[in-house]
XYZ file of C-alpha atoms in Angstrom:
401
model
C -105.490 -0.884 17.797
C -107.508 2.287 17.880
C -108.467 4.837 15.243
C -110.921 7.320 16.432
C -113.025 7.862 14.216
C -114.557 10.861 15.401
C -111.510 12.841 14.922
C -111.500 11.816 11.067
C -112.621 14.430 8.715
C -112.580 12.590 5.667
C -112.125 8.132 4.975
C -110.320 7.430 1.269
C -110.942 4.017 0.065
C -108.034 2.795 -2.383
C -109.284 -0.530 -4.530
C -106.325 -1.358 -6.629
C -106.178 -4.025 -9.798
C -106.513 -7.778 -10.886
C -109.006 -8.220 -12.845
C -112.537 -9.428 -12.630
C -110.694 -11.606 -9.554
C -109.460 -8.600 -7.820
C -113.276 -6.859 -8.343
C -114.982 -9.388 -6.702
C -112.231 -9.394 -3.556
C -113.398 -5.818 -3.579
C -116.631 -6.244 -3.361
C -116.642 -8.783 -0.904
C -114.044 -6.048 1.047
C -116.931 -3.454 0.789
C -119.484 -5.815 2.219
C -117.226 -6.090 5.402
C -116.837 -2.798 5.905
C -121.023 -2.043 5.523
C -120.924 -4.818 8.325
C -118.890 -2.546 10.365
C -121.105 0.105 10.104
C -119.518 1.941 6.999
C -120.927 3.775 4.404
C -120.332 4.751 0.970
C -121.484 8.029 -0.386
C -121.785 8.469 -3.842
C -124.162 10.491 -6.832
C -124.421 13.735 -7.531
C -123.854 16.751 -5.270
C -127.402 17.202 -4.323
C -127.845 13.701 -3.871
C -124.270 13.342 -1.333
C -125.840 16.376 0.330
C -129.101 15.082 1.342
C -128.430 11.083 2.125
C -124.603 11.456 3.550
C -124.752 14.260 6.547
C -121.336 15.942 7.248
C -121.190 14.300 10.369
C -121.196 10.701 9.641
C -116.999 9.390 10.961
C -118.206 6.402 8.985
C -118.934 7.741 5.814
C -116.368 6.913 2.776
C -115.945 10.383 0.814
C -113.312 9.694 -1.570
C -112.242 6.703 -3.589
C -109.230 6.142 -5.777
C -109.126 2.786 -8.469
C -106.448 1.834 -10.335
C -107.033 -0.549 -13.372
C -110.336 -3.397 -12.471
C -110.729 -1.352 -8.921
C -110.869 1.604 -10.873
C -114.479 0.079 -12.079
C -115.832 -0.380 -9.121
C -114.551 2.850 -7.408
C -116.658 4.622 -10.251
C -119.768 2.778 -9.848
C -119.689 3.225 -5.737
C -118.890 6.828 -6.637
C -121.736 7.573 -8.826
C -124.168 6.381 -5.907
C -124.876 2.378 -6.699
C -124.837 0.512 -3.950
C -122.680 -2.741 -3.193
C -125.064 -5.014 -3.286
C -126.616 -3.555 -6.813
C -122.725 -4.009 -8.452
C -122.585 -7.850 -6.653
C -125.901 -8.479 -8.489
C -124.703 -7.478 -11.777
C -121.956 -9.715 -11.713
C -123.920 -12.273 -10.465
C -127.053 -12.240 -13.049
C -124.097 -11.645 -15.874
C -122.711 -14.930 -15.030
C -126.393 -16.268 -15.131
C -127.333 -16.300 -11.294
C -129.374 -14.085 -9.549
C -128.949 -12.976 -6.446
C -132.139 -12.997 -3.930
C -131.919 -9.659 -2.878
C -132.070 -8.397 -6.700
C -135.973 -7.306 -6.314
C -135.494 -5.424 -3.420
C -132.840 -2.781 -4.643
C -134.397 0.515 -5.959
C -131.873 0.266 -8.829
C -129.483 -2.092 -10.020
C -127.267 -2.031 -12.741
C -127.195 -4.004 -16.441
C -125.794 -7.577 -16.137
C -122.026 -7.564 -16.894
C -120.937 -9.888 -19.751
C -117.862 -11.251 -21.201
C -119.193 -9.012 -24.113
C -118.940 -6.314 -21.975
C -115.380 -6.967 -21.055
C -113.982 -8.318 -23.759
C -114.483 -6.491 -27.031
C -111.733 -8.181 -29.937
C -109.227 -5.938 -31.242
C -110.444 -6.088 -34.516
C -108.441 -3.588 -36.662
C -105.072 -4.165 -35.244
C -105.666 -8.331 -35.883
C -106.378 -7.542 -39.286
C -103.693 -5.167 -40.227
C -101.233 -7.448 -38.596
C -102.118 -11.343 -39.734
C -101.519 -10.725 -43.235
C -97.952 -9.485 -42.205
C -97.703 -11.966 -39.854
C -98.469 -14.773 -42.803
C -96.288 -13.275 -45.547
C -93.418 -13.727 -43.373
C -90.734 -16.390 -45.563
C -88.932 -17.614 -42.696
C -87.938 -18.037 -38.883
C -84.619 -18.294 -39.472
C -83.191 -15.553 -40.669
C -84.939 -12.654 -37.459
C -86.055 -15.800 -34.820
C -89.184 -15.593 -33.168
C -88.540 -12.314 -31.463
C -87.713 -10.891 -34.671
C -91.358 -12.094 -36.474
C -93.123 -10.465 -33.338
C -91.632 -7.265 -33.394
C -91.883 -6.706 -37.072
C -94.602 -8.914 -38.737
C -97.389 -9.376 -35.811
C -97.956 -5.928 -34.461
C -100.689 -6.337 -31.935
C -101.022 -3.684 -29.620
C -103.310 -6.206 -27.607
C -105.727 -9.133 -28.003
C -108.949 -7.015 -26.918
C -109.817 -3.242 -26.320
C -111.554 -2.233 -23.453
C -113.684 -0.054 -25.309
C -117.386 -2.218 -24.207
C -116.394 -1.454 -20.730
C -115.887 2.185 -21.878
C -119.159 2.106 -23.577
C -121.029 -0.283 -20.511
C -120.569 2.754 -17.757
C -121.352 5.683 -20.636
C -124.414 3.536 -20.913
C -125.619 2.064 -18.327
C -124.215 2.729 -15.191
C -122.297 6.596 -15.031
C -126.087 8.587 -15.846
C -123.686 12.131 -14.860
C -119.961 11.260 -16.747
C -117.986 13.749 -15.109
C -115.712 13.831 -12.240
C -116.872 17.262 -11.265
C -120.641 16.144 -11.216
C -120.428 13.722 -8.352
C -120.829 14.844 -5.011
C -117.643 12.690 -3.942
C -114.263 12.992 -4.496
C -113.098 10.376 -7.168
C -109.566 9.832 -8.629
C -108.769 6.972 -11.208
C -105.270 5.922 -11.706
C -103.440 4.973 -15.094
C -99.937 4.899 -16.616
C -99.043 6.850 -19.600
C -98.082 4.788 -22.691
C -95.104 7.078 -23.742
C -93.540 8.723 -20.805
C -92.241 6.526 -18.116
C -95.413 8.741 -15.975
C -98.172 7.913 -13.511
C -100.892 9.554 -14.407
C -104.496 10.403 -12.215
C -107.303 11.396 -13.583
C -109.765 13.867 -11.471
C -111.661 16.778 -11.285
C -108.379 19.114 -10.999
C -108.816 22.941 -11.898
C -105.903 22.278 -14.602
C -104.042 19.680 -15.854
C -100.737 19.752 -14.362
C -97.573 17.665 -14.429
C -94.596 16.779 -12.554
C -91.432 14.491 -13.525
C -93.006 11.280 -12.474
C -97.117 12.622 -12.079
C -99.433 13.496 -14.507
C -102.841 15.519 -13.280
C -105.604 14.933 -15.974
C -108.642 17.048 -15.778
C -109.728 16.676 -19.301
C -111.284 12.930 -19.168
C -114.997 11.584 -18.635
C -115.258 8.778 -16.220
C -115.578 5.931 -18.491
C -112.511 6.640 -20.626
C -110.375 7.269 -17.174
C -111.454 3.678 -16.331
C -111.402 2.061 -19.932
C -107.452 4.033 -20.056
C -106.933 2.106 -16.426
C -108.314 -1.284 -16.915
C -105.860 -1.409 -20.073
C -103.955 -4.321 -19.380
C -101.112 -5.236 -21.945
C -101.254 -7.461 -23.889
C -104.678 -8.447 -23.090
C -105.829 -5.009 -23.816
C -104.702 -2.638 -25.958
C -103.477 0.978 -24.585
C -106.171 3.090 -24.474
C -106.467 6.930 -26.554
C -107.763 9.674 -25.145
C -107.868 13.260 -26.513
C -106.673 16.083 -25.136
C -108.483 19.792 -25.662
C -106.365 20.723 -28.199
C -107.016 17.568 -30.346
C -104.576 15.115 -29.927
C -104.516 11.999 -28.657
C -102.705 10.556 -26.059
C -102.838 7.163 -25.159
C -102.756 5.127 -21.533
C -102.573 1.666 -20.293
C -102.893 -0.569 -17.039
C -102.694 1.999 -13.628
C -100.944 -0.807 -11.770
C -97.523 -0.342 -14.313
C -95.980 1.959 -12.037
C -97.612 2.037 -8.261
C -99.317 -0.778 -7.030
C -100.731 0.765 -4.281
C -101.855 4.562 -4.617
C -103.056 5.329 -0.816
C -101.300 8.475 -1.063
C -103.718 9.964 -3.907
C -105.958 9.465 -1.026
C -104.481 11.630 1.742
C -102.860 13.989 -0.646
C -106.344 15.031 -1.083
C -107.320 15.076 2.116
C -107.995 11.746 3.740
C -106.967 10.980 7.115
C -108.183 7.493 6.965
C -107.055 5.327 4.039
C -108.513 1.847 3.754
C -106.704 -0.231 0.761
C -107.760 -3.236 -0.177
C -105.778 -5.424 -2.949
C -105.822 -8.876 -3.983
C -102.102 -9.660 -4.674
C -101.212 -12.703 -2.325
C -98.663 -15.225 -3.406
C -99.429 -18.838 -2.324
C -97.834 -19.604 0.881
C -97.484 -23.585 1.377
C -100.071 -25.822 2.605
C -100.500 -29.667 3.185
C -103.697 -29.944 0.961
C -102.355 -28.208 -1.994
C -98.528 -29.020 -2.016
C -95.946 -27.365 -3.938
C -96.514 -25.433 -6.951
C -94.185 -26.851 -9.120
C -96.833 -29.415 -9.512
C -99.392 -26.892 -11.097
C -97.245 -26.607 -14.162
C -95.778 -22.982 -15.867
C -99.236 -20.887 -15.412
C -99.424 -21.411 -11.553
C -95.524 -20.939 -11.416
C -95.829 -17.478 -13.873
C -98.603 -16.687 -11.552
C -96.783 -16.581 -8.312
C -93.738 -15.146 -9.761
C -95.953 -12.087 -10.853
C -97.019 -12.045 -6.910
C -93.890 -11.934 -5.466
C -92.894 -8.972 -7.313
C -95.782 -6.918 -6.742
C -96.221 -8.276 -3.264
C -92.501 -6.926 -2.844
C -93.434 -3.775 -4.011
C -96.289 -3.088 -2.113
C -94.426 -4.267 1.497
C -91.850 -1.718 0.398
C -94.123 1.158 0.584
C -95.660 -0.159 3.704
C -92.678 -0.804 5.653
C -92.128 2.522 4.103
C -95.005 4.244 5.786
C -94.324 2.514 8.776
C -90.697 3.966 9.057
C -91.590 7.173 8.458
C -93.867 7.161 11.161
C -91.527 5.606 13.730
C -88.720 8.264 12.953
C -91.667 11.148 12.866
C -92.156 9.844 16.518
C -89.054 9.675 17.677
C -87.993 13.026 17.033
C -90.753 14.294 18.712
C -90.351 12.097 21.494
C -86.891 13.429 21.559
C -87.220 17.155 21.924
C -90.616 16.394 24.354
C -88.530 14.279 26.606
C -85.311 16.888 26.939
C -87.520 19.747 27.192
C -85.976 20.753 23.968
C -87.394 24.362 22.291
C -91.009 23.862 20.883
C -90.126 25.833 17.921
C -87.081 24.018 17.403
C -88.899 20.542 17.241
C -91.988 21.717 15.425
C -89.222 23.456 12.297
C -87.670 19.827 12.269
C -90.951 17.833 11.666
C -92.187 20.575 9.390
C -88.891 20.135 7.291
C -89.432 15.951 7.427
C -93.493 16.697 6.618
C -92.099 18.763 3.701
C -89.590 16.591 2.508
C -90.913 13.219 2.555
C -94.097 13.935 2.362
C -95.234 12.717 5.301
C -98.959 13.193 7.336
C -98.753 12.273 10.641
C -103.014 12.304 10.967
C -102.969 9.634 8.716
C -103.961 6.365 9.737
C -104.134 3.295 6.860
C -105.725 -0.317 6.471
C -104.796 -2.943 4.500
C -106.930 -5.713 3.650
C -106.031 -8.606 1.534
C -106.448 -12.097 1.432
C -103.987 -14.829 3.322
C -101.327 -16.774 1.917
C -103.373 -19.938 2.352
C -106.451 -18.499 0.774
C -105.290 -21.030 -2.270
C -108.847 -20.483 -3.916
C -107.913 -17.216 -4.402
C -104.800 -17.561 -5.902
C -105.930 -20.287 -8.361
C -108.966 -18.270 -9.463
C -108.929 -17.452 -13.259
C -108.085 -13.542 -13.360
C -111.234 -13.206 -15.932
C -114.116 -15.350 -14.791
C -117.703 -14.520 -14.145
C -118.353 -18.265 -13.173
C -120.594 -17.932 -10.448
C -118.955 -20.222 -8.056
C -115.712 -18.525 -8.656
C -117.382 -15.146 -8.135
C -118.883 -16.388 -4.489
C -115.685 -18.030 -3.334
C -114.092 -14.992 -3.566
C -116.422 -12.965 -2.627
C -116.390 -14.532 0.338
C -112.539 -14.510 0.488
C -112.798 -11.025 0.639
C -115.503 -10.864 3.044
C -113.931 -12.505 5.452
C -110.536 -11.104 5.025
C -111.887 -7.849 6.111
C -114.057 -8.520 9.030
C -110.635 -10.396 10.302
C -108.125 -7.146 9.765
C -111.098 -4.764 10.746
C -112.124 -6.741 14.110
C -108.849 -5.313 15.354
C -109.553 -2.177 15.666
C -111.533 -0.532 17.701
C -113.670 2.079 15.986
């Protein structure tokens, strides 16, 4: 297949969620596509202007995360490199990586301290409740939940808040950077998506929300706000009050449109959602007992979710073809066809310059699947980072740049 990338104006990279799992796919992703010769601008304005020229094709200019890709979107965006946000993880899980010494900068090691900060004040409002309680029998276990143990989530995500105010995000706000950055959450009471940005306003439609009034950090601590390990995250508005968001992968999986709405017309996604397809060496999955089962159920869904807006994408552009095929081919009035695709454009939403890429791993990439969501164990980290690396050297080798 061929993209010419000469003819792109601007590349979108779209790093969606999973965990510390899913951020080291990502990584691993990003290292595949430096093999292939791309880049990834990031830092201030001044500092975008003077190491990223305008007329790089192979320069990545905007970057979209949603929940754990949300984390690393920022840090690429505020100018570290790859390799610096590979090392953190690595000397965080107590390994350093040989090329540490030779970055100019490199980021704090990344804890479990730094990820997992207890939710101390809603535990201790809710145990006592939770003990008092007389009996089972008379509400069930349901019942003793909903009204006794009122958790709003084991952990906050508050230390990762507080880890990129700190150490990694030295300019906090979207309209500092020199790239275009847009961090995807959910809003905790409207059934709303909700992307955070440097927007002149902050605008809303019936399913969208357009934040302009959030630093970095709290866009990505709001994102990576997965219930019920994490609580929802609060957020003030101007005026004072708070509103509060959780997890960006609630409502949209994928979020490649963000991407070209603002102006990409080259979207590479990568996600690491793949339920375990069957192999000899590993057998069924009943075997693996109710986590590994839970665990693939939760795949299938989103897996079915993000096909759906891929076939989606895919079916636009077929019918977007045809129809122009159509008129071409009986010599039909230009003005005639070009009022029809305008009205499809229009209506669906559609860009016909845009060209995506999905990466993600295989089916048989078991390793991957059985990986604990929250691990820095080194090994883990390397298996999948090399998961990921390979993964997209074998989806980008196909096309031919």
């Amino acid at each position: 297949m061929a993209i010419r990338l000469k003819n792109k104006k601007k590349i979108g990279l779209v790093l969606s969620g999973g965990g510390i799992k899913a951020a080291a796919f990502h990584l691993g992703v990003c290292m595949a596509l430096k093999e292939k010769g791309f880049r990834f601008a990031g830092g201030t304005k001044d500092q975008v202007a003077r190491s990223f020229p305008d007329d790089d094709p192979k320069t990545i200019r905007i970057y979209v995360g949603s929940s754990a890709g949300s984390f690393v979107a920022s840090i690429l965006a505020a100018g570290y490199s790859v390799e610096s946000l590979i090392g953190a993880f690595e000397v965080g899980a107590g390994q350093k990586p040989h090329y540490l010494d030779e970055l100019n900068s490199h980021l704090k090691p990344i804890s479990y301290r730094d990820l997992f900060h207890l939710n101390s004040k809603s535990l201790l409002f809710s145990l006592p409740n939770a003990l008092r309680a007389k009996s089972l029998i008379s509400g069930g276990f349901e019942a003793l939940l909903k009204e006794k143990f009122k958790v709003n989530g084991l952990f906050t995500t508050k230390r990762i808040e507080k880890y990129l105010r700190q150490h990694a995000l030295t300019h906090n706000e979207f309209s500092q950077l020199g790239v275009e950055l847009f961090i995807v959450s959910t809003q905790l009471n409207q059934a709303r998506k909700v992307i955070f940005g440097n927007f002149a306003e902050t605008t809303k439609t019936e399913h969208v929300k357009f934040v302009n009034y959030a630093k970095i950090s709290d866009a990505v601590a709001a994102s990576t706000s997965l219930p019920p390990v994490y609580s929802p995250y609060g957020i003030r508005r101007p005026d004072g009050k708070q509103m509060f968001f959780f997890d960006g992968e609630i409502r949209d999986t994928l979020s490649t449109h963000v991407a070209a709405d603002h102006g990409a017309d080259l979207v590479i996604s990568s996600y690491s959602v793949q339920p375990y397809e069957y192999t000899d060496e590993i057998g069924s999955l009943d075997k693996y007992g109710i986590p590994a089962i839970i665990n693939q159920a939760l795949y299938q869904v989103l897996q079915q979710k993000i096909d759906r807006h891929i076939i989606h994408q895919q079916d636009m552009k077929a019918i977007y073809s045809a129809i122009d095929g159509y008129f071409k081919q009986n010599n039909l009035p230009d003005q005639h066809r070009e009022k029809v695709l305008e009205i499809i454009r229009q209506r669906v939403n559609y860009k016909p310059d845009v060209d995506y890429i999905y990466i993600h791993p295989r089916g048989q990439n078991y390793e991957m699947f059985f990986a604990d969501h929250f691990s820095l164990n080194p090994a883990t980290l390397e298996k999948i980072l090399r998961i990921g690396f390979r993964s997209g050297i074998n989806v980008l080798r196909r096309y031919d740049f």
